[in-house]
PDB file of C-alpha atoms in Angstrom:
ATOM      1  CA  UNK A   1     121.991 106.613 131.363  1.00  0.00           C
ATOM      2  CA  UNK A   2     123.823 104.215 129.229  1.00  0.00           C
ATOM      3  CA  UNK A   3     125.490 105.617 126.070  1.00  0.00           C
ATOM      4  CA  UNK A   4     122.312 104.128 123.763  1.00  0.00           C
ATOM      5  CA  UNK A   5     119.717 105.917 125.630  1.00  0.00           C
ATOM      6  CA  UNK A   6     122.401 108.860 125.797  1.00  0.00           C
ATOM      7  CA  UNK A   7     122.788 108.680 121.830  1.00  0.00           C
ATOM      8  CA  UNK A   8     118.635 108.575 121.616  1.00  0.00           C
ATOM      9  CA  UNK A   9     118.314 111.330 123.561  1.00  0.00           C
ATOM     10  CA  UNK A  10     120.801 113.311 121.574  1.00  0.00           C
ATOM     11  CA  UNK A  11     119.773 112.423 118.316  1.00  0.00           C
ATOM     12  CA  UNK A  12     116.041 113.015 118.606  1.00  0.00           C
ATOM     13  CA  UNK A  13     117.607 116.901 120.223  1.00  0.00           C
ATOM     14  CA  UNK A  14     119.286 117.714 116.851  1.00  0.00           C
ATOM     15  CA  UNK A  15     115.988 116.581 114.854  1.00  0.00           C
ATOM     16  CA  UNK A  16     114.098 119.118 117.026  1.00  0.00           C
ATOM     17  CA  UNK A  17     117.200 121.502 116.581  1.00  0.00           C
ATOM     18  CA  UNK A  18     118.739 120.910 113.174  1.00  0.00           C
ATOM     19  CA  UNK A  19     116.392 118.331 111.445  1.00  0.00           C
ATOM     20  CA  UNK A  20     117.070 115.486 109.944  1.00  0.00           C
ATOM     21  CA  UNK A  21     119.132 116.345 106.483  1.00  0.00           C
ATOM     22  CA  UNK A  22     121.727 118.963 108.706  1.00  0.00           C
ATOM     23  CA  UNK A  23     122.427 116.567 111.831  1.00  0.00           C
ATOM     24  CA  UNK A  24     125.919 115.155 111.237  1.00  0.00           C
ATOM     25  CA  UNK A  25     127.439 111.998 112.879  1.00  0.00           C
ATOM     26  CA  UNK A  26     129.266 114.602 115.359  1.00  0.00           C
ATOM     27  CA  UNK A  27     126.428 116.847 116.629  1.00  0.00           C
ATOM     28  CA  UNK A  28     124.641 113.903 117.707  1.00  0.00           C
ATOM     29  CA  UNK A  29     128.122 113.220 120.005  1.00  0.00           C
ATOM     30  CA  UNK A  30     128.634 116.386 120.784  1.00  0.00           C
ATOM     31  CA  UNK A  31     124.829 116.491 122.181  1.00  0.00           C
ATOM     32  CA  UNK A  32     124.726 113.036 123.413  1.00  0.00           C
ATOM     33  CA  UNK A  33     128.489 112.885 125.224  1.00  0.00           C
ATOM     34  CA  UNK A  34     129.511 110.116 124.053  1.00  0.00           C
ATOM     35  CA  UNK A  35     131.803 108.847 120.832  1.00  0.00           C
ATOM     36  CA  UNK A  36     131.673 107.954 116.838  1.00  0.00           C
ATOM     37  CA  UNK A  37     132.217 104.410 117.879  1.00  0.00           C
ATOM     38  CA  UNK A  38     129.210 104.162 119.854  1.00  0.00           C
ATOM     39  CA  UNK A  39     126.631 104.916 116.909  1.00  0.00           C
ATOM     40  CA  UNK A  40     127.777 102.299 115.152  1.00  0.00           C
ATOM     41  CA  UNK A  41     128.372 100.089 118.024  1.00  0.00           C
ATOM     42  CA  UNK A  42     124.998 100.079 119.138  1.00  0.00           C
ATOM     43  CA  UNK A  43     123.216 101.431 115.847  1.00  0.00           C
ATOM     44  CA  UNK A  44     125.212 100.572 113.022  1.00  0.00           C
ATOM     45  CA  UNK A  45     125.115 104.483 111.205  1.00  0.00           C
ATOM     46  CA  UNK A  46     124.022 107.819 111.989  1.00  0.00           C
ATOM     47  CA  UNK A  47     120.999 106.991 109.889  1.00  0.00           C
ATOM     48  CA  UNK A  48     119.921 103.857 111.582  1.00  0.00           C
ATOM     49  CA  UNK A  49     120.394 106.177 115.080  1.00  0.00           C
ATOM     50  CA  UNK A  50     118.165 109.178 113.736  1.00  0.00           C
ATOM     51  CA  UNK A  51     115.469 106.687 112.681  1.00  0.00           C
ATOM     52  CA  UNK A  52     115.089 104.893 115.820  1.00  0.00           C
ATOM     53  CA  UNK A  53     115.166 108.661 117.712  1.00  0.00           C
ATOM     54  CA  UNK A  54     112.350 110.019 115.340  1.00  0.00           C
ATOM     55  CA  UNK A  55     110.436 106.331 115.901  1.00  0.00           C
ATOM     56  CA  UNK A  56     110.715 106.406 119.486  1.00  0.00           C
ATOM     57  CA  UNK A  57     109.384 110.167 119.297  1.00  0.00           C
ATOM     58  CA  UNK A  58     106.301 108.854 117.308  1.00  0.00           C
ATOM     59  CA  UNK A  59     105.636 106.105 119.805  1.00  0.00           C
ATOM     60  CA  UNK A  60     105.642 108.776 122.026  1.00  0.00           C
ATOM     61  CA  UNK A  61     103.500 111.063 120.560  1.00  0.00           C
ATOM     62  CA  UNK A  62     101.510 107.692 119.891  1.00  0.00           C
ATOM     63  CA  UNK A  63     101.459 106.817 123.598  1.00  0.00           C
ATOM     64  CA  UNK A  64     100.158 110.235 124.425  1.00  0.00           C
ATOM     65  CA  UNK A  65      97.015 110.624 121.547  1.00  0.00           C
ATOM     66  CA  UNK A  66      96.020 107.203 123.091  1.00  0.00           C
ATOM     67  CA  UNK A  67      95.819 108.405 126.601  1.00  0.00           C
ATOM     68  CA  UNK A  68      93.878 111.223 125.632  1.00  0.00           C
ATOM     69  CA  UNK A  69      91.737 109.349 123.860  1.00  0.00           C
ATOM     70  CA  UNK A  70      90.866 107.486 127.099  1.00  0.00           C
ATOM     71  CA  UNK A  71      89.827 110.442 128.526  1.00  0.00           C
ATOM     72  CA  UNK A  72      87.807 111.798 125.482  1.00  0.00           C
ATOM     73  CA  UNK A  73      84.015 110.867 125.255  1.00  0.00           C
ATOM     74  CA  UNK A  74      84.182 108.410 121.694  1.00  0.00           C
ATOM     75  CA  UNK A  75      80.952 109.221 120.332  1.00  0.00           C
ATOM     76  CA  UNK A  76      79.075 106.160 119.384  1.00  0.00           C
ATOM     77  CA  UNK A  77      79.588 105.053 115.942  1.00  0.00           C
ATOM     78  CA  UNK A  78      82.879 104.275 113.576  1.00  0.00           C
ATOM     79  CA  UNK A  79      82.634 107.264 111.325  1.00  0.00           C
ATOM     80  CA  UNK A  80      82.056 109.624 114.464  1.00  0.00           C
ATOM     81  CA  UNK A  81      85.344 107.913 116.327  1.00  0.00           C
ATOM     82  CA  UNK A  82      87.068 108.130 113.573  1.00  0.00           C
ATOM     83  CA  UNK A  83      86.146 112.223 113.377  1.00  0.00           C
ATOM     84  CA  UNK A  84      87.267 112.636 117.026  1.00  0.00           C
ATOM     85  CA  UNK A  85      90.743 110.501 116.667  1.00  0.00           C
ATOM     86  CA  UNK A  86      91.566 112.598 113.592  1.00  0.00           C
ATOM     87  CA  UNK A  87      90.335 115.574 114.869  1.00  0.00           C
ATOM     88  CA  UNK A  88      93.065 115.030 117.841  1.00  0.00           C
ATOM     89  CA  UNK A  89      95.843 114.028 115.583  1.00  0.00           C
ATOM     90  CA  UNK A  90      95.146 117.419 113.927  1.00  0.00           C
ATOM     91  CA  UNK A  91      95.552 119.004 117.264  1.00  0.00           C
ATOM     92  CA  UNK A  92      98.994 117.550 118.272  1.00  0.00           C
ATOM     93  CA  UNK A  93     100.481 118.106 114.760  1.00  0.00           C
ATOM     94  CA  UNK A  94     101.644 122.046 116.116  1.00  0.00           C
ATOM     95  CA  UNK A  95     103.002 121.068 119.030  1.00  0.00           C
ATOM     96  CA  UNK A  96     105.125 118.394 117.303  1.00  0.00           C
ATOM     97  CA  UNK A  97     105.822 120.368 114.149  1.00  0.00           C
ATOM     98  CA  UNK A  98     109.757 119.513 114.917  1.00  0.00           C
ATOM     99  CA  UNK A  99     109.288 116.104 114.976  1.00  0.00           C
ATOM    100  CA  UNK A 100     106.709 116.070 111.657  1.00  0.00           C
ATOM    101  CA  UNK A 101     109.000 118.352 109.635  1.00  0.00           C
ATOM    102  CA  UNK A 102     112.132 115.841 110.598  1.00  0.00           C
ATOM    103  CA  UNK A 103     109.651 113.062 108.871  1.00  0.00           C
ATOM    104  CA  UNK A 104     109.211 114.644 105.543  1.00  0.00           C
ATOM    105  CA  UNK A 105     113.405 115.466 105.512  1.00  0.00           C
ATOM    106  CA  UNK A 106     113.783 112.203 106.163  1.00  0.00           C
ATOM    107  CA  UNK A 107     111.733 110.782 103.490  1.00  0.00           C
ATOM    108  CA  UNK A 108     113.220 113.149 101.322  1.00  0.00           C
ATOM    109  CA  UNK A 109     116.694 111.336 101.628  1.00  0.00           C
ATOM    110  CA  UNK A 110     115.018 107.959 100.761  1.00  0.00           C
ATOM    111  CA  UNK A 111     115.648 108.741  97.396  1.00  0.00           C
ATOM    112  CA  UNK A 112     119.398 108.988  97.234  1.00  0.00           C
ATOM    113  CA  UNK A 113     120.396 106.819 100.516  1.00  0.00           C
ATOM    114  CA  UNK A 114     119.244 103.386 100.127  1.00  0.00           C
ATOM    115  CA  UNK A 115     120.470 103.163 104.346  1.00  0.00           C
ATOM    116  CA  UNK A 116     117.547 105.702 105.243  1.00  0.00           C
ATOM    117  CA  UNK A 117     115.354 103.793 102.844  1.00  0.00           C
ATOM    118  CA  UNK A 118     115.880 100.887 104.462  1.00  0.00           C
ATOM    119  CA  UNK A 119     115.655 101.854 108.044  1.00  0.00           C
ATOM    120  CA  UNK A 120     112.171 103.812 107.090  1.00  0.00           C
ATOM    121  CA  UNK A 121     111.118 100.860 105.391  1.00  0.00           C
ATOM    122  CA  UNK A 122     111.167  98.766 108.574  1.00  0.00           C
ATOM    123  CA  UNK A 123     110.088 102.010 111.005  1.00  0.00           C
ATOM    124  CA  UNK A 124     107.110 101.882 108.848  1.00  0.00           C
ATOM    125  CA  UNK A 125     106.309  98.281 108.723  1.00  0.00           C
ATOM    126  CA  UNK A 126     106.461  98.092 112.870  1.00  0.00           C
ATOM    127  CA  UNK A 127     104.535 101.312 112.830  1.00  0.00           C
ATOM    128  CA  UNK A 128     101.109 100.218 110.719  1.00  0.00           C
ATOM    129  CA  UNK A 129     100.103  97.351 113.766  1.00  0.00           C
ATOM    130  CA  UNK A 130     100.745  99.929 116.293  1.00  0.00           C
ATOM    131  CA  UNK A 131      98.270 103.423 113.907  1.00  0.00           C
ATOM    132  CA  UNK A 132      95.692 100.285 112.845  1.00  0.00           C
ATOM    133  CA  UNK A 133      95.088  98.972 116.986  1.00  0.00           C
ATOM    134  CA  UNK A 134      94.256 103.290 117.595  1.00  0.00           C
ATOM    135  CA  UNK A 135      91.722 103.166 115.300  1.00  0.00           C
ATOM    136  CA  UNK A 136      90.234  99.845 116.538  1.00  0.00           C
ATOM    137  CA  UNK A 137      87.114  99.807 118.212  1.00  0.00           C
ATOM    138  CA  UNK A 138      88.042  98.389 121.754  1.00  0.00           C
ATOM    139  CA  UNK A 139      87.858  94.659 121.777  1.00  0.00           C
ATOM    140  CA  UNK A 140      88.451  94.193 118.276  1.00  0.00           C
ATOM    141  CA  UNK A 141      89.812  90.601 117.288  1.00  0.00           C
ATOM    142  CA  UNK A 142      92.933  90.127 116.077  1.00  0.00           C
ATOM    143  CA  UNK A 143      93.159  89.926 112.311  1.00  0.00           C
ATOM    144  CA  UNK A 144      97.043  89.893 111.011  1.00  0.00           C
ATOM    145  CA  UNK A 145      95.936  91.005 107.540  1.00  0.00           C
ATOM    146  CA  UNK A 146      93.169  93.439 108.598  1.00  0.00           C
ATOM    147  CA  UNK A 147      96.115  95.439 110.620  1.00  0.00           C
ATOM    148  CA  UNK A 148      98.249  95.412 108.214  1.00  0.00           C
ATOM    149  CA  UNK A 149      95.872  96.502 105.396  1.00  0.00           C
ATOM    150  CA  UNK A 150      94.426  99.457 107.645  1.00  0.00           C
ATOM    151  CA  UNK A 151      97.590 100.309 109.048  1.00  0.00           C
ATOM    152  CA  UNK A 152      98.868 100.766 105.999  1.00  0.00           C
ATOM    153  CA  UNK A 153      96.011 102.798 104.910  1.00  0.00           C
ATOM    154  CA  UNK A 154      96.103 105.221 108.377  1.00  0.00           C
ATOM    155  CA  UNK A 155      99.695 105.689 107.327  1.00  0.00           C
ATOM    156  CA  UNK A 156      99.074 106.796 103.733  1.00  0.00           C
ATOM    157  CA  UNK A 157      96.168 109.080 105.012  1.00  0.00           C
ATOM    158  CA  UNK A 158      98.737 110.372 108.395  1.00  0.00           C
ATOM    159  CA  UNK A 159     101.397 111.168 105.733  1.00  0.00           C
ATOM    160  CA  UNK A 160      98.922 113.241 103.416  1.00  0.00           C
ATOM    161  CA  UNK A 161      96.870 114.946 106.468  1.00  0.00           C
ATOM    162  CA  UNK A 162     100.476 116.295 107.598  1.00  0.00           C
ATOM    163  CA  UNK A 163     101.835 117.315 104.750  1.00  0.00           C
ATOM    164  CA  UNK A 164      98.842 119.699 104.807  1.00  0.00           C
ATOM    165  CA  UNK A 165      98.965 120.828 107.596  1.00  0.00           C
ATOM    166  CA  UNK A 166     102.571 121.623 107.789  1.00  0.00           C
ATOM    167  CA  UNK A 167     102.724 123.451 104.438  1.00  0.00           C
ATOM    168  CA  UNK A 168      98.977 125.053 105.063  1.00  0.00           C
ATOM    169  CA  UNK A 169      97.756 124.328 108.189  1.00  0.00           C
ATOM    170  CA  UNK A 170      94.719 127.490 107.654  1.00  0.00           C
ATOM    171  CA  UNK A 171      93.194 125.467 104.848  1.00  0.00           C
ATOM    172  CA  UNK A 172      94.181 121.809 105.796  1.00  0.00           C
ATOM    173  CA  UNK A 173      91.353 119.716 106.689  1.00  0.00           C
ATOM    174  CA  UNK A 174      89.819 119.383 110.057  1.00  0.00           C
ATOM    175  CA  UNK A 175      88.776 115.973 111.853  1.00  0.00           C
ATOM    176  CA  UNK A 176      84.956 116.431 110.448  1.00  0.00           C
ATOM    177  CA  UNK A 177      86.428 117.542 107.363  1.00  0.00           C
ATOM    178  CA  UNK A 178      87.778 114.026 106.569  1.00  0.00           C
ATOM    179  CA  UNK A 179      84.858 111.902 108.554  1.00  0.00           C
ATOM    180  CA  UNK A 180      82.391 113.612 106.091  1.00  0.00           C
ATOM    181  CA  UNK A 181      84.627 112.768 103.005  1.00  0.00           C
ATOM    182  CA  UNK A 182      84.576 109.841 104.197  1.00  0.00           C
ATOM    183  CA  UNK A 183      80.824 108.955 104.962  1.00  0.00           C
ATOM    184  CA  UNK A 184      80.376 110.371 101.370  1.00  0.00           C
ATOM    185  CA  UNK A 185      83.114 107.473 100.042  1.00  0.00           C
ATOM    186  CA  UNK A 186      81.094 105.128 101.759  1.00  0.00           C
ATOM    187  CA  UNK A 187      77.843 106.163 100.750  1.00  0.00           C
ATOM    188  CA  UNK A 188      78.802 106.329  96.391  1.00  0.00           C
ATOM    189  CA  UNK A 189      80.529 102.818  97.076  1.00  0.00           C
ATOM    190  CA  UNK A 190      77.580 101.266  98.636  1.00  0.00           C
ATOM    191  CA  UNK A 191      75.064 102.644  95.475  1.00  0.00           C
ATOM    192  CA  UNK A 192      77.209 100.989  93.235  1.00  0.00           C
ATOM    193  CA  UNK A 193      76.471  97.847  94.897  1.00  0.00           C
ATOM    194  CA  UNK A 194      74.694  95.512  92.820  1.00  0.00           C
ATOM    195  CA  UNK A 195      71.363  94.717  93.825  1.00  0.00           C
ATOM    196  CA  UNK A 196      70.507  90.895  94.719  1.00  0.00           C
ATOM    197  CA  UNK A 197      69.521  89.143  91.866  1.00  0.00           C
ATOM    198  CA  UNK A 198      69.906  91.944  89.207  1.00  0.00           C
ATOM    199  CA  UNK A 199      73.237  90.976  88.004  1.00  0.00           C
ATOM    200  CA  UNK A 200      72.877  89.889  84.310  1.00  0.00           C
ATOM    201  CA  UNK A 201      70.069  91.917  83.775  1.00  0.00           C
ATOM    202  CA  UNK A 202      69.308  93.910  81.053  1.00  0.00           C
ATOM    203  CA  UNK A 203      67.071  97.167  80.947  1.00  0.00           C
ATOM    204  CA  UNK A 204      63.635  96.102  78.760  1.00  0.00           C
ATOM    205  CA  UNK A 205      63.138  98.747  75.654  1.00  0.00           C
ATOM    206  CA  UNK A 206      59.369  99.494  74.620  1.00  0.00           C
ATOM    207  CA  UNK A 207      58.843  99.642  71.307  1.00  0.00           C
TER     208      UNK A 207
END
């Protein structure tokens, strides 16, 4: 193992073991065996390294939900595949609760460490093609703005979904949960549709 995978593999065991905020430049050495010079040879900072460790966790954990979902029976229909991916999202989040909680301490710092925000920034932006193709029906076309837009949307609704269950996983919402909140979206958007050829028109009074 070269001293980049080495420094990977150590970071990503102090977010597991000491989160994000409390990991200093040195416990990532001390757990990696390397040396300081190394992060920023081959990273550039500690928070560049701890990003790309928590990123190539969540391509992991990516990796993993899509091989399940392989296996898993899609029921027909976008709303219902949409119920079972969430539904097995839900399921992972307690077995990577390390990993999520490292997330939200990261974020945290974005506030006061334009180097995290930046790093996040771009960990986000490669992450939105990779949550929008997941939620693809098989043999989609490619659409460059469609992935981005949905991607970005699947991110916004991750970020939210794990919050919840992190800080109250009893009453966080389930897969069906958020596929019926969503079918009744869907449902007051399309009554508001105008009907063809009634725009312009007024009700008639009676006298």
């Amino acid at each position: 193992m070269g001293h980049r995978e080495a420094l990977l593999e150590g970071a990503r065991h102090c977010l597991y073991e000491r989160g994000y905020a409390r990991t200093s430049a040195r416990d990532i050495v001390a757990a990696s065996g390397t040396n300081l010079a190394s992060i920023g040879y081959h990273f550039g900072s500690k928070d560049a390294l701890l990003v790309a460790a928590m990123e190539q966790a969540i391509d992991e954990w990516g990796d993993r939900l899509r091989d399940t979902l392989l296996h898993t029976t899609l029921r027909a229909g976008a709303l219902s595949r949409f119920e079972t991916i969430w539904t097995r999202i839900i399921e992972s989040y307690d077995t990577h609760r390390p990993l999520w909680n490292a997330v939200f301490e990261a974020l945290a710092q974005t506030e006061h460490s334009p180097e995290t925000r930046r790093v996040l920034a771009d960990a986000l932006h490669r992450g939105r093609e990779r949550i929008a193709v997941t939620f693809e029906e098989p043999g989609t076309a490619a659409d460059p703005t469609r992935t981005r837009t949905t991607g970005a949307f699947f991110q916004a609704l991750m970020v939210g979904v794990m919050a919840q269950c992190l800080v109250d996983p009893a009453r966080a919402p389930s897969g069906r949960d958020l596929a019926t909140a969503l079918r009744a979206i869907v449902a007051a958007t399309q009554k508001r549709q105008p009907k063809p050829g009634g725009r312009g028109r007024r009700p008639s009074r009676t006298a």
